[in-house]
GROMACS .gro file of C-alpha atoms in nm:
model
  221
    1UNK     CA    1   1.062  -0.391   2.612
    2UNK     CA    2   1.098  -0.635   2.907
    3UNK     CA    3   0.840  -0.421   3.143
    4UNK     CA    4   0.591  -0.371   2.828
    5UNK     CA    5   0.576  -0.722   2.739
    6UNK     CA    6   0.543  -0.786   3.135
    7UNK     CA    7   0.224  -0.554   3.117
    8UNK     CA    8   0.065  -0.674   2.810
    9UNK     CA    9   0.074  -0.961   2.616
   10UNK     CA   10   0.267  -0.980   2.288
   11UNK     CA   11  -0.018  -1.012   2.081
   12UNK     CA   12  -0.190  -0.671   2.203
   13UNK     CA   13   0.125  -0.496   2.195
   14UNK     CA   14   0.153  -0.631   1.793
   15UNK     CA   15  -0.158  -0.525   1.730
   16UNK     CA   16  -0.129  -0.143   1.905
   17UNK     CA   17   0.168  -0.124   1.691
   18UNK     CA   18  -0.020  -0.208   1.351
   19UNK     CA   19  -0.337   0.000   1.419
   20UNK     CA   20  -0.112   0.266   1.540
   21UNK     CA   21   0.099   0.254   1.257
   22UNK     CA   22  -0.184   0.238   1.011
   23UNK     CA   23  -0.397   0.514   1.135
   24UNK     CA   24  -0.126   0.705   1.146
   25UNK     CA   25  -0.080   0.633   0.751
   26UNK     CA   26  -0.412   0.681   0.658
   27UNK     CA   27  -0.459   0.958   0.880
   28UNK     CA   28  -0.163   1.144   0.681
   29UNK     CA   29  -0.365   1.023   0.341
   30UNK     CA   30  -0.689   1.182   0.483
   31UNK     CA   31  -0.563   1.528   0.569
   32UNK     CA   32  -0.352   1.592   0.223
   33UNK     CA   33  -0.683   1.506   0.071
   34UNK     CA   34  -0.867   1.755   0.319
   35UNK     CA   35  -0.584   2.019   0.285
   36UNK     CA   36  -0.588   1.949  -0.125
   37UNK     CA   37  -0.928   2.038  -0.148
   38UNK     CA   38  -0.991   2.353   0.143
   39UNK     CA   39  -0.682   2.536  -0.129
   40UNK     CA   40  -0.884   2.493  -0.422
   41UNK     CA   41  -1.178   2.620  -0.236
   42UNK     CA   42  -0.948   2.891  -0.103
   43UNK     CA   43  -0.877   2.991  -0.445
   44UNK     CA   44  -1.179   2.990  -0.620
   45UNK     CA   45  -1.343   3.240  -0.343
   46UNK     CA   46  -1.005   3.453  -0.383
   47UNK     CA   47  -1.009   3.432  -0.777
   48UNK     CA   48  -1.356   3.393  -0.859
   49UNK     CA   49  -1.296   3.098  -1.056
   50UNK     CA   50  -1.067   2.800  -1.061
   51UNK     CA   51  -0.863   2.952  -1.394
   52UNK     CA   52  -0.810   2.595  -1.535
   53UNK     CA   53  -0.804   2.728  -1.904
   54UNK     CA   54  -0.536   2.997  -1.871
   55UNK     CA   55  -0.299   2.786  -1.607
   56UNK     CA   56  -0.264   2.437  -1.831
   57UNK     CA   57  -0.246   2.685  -2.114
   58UNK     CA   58   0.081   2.878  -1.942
   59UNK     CA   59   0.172   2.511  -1.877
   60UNK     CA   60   0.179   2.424  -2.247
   61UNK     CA   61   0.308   2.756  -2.357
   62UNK     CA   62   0.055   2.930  -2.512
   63UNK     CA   63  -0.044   2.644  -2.676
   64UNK     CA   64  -0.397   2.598  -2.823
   65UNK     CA   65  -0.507   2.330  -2.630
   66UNK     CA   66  -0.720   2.453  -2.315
   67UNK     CA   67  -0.846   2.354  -1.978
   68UNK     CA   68  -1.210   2.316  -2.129
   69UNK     CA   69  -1.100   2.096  -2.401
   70UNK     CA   70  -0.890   1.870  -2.111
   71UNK     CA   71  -1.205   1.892  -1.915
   72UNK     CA   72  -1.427   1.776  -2.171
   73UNK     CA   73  -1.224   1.487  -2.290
   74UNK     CA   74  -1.174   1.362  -1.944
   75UNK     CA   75  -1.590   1.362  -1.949
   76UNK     CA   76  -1.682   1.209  -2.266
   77UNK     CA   77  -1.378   0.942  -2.209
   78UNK     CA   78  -1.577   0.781  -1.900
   79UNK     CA   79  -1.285   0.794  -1.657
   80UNK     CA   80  -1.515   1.015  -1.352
   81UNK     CA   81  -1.773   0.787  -1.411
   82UNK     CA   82  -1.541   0.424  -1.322
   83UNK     CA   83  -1.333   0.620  -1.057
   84UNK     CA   84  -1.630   0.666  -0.908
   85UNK     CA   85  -1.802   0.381  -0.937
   86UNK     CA   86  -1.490   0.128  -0.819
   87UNK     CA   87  -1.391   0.426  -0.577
   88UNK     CA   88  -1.506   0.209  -0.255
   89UNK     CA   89  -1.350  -0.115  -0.381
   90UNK     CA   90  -0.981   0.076  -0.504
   91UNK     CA   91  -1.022   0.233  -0.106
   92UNK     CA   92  -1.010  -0.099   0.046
   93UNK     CA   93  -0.738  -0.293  -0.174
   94UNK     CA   94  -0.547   0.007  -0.091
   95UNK     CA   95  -0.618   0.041   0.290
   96UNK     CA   96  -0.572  -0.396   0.308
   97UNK     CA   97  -0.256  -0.326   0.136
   98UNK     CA   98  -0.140  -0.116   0.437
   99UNK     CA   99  -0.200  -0.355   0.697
  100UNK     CA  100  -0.018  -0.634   0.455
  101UNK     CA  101   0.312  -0.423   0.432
  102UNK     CA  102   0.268  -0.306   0.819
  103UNK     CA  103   0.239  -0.666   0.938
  104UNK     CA  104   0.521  -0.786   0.658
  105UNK     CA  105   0.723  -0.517   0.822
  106UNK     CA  106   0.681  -0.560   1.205
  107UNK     CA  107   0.697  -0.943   1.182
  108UNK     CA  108   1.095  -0.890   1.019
  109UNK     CA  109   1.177  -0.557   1.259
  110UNK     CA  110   1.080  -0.809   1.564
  111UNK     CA  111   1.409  -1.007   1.496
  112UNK     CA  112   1.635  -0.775   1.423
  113UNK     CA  113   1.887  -0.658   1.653
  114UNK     CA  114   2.155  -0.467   1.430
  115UNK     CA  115   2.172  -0.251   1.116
  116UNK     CA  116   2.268  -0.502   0.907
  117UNK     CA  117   1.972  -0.694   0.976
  118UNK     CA  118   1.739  -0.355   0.904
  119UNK     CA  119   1.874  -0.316   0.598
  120UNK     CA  120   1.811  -0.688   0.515
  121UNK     CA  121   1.454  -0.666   0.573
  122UNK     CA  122   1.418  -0.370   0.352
  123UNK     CA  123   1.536  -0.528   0.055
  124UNK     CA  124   1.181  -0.771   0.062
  125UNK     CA  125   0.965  -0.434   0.086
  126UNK     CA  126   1.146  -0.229  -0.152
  127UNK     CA  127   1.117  -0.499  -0.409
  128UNK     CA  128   0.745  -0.566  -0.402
  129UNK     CA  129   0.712  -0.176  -0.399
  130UNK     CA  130   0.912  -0.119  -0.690
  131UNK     CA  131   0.759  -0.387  -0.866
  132UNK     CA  132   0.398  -0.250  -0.867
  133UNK     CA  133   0.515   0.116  -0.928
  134UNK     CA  134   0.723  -0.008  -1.219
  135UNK     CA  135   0.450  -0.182  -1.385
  136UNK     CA  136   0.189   0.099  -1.266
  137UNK     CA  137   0.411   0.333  -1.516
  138UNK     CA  138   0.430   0.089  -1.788
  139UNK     CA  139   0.074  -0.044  -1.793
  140UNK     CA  140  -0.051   0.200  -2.052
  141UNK     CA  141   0.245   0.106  -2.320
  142UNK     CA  142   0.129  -0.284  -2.253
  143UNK     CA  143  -0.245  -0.285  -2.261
  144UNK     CA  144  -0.379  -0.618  -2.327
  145UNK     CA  145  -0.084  -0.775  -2.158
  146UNK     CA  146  -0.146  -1.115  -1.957
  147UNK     CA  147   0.118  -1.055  -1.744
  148UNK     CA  148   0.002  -0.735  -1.636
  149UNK     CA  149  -0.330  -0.850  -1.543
  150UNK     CA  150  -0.202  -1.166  -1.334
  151UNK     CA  151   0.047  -0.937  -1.138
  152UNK     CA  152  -0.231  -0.693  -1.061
  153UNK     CA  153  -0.399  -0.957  -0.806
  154UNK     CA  154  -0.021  -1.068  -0.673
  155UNK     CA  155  -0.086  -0.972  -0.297
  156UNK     CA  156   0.143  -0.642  -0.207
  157UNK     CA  157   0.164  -0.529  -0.591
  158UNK     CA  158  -0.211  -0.505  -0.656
  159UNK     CA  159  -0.214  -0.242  -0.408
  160UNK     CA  160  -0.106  -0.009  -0.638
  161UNK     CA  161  -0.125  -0.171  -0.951
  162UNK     CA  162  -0.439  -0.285  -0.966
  163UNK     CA  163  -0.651   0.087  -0.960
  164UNK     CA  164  -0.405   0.178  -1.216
  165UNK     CA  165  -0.553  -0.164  -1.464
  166UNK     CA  166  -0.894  -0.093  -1.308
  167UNK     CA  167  -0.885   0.306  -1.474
  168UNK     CA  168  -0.729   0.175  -1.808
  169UNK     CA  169  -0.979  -0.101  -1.858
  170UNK     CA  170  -0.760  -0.346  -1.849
  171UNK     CA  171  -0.934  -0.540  -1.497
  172UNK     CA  172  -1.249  -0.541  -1.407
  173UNK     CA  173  -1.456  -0.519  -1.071
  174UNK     CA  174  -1.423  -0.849  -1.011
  175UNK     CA  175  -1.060  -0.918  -1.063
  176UNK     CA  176  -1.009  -0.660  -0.843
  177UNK     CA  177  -1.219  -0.837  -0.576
  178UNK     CA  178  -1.035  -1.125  -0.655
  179UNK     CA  179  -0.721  -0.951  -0.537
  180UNK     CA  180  -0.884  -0.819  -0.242
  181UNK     CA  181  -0.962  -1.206  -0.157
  182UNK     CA  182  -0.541  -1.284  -0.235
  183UNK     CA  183  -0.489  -1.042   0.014
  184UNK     CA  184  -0.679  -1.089   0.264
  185UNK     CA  185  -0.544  -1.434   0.249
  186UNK     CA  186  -0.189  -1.332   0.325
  187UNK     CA  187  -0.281  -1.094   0.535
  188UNK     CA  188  -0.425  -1.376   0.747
  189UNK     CA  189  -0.130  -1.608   0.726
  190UNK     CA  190   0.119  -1.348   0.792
  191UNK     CA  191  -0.126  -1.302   1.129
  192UNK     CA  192  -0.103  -1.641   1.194
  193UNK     CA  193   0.275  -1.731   1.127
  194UNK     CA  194   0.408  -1.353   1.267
  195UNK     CA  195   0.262  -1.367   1.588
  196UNK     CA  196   0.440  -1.688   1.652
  197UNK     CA  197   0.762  -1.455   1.508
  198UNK     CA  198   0.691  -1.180   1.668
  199UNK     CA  199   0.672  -1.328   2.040
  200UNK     CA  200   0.975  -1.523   2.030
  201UNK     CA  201   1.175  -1.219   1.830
  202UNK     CA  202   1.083  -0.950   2.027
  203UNK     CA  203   1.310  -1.089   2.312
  204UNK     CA  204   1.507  -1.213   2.112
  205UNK     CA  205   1.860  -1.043   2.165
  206UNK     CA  206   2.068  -1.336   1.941
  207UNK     CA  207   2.285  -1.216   1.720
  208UNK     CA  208   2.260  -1.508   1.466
  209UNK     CA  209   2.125  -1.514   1.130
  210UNK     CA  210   1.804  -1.291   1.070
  211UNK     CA  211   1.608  -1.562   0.828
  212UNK     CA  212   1.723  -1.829   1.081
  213UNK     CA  213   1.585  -1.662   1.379
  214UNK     CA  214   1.279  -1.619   1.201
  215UNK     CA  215   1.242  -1.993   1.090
  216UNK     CA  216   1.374  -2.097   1.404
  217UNK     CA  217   1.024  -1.862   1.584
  218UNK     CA  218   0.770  -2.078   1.383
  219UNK     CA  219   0.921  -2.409   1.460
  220UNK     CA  220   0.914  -2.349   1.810
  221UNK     CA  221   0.582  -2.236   1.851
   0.00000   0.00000   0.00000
């Protein structure tokens, strides 16, 4: 680290780490979206058609609900037609959301020098994560619910919680943007504030506490 940081400055080494780190992310996105769609190609050429009806109804057990009656409903219910039109908007409060949790994470992996102080900074990220997929699965049993709505533009949970509101009906297009704003916010103080973090940390060999170091970083610069 001594003869990298000799070479470049701390800053351009941060930021190769958090465009590497995100294209690599939404590179991974990309192709299982690309490889998703080439097998359903694949096997409507091989089977002549996509055989919706008879696979949900094997799913259901012979049941008589079928894949043109799931089909339909999704239609006439409007869903294609607002995934569509907030598809663009959903995109980018999930692709800011990345570079939020990449720079959250490389400010706090900076400072740390043991295992102990890896697993601390994992507790932070795991929270916020857990917290948005949480309320993701509950936000259909809770429609109409305030709380719901405010959480959805919290910075770091609206990633996924708010496309999940914005396909229920429960946000609109401009809450959404308003969470996009939030976001862009923090993403711009942890910018700010981590670089001073991550330049003092990177070096920074001390075995003392992890939150100290950090607070200690911000002071001094």
């Amino acid at each position: 680290m001594e003869i990298i940081i000799s070479s470049v400055s701390p800053k351009i080494h941060f930021i190769a780490k958090l465009v590497a780190a995100n294209l690599f992310a939404l590179t991974q996105g990309a192709l299982l979206l690309v490889y998703g769609f080439i097998g359903m190609i694949i096997k409507l050429i091989i089977t002549g058609s996509m055989n919706l009806s008879s696979s949900i109804e094997g799913l259901m057990g012979g049941s008589t609900i079928n894949g043109e009656s799931i089909v339909q409903l999704i239609t006439e219910s409007g869903i294609i037609e607002k995934m569509l039109s907030g598809l663009p908007i959903i995109i980018l409060i999930i692709v800011l959301t990345f570079i939020a949790y990449t720079l959250f994470i490389g400010i706090l992996a900076s400072i740390t020098t043991s295992m102990e102080d890896f697993n601390q900074i994992q507790t932070p990220v795991m929270v916020f994560l857990m917290t948005g997929y949480m309320l993701s699965i509950f936000a259909s049993l809770f429609k109409g619910s305030v709380l719901l709505k405010v959480m959805a533009m919290i910075p770091f949970v609206s990633g996924i919680l708010a496309p999940v509101m914005y396909m229920l009906g429960e946000i609109s297009l401009l809450q959404i943007s308003i969470s996009i704003l939030l976001l862009m916010l923090v993403i711009f103080i942890l910018y700010k504030y981590g670089l001073r973090i991550y330049k003092v940390g990177i070096l920074n060999y001390s075995q003392s506490g992890l939150w100290k170091k950090m607070f200690k970083a911000i002071k001094e610069n």
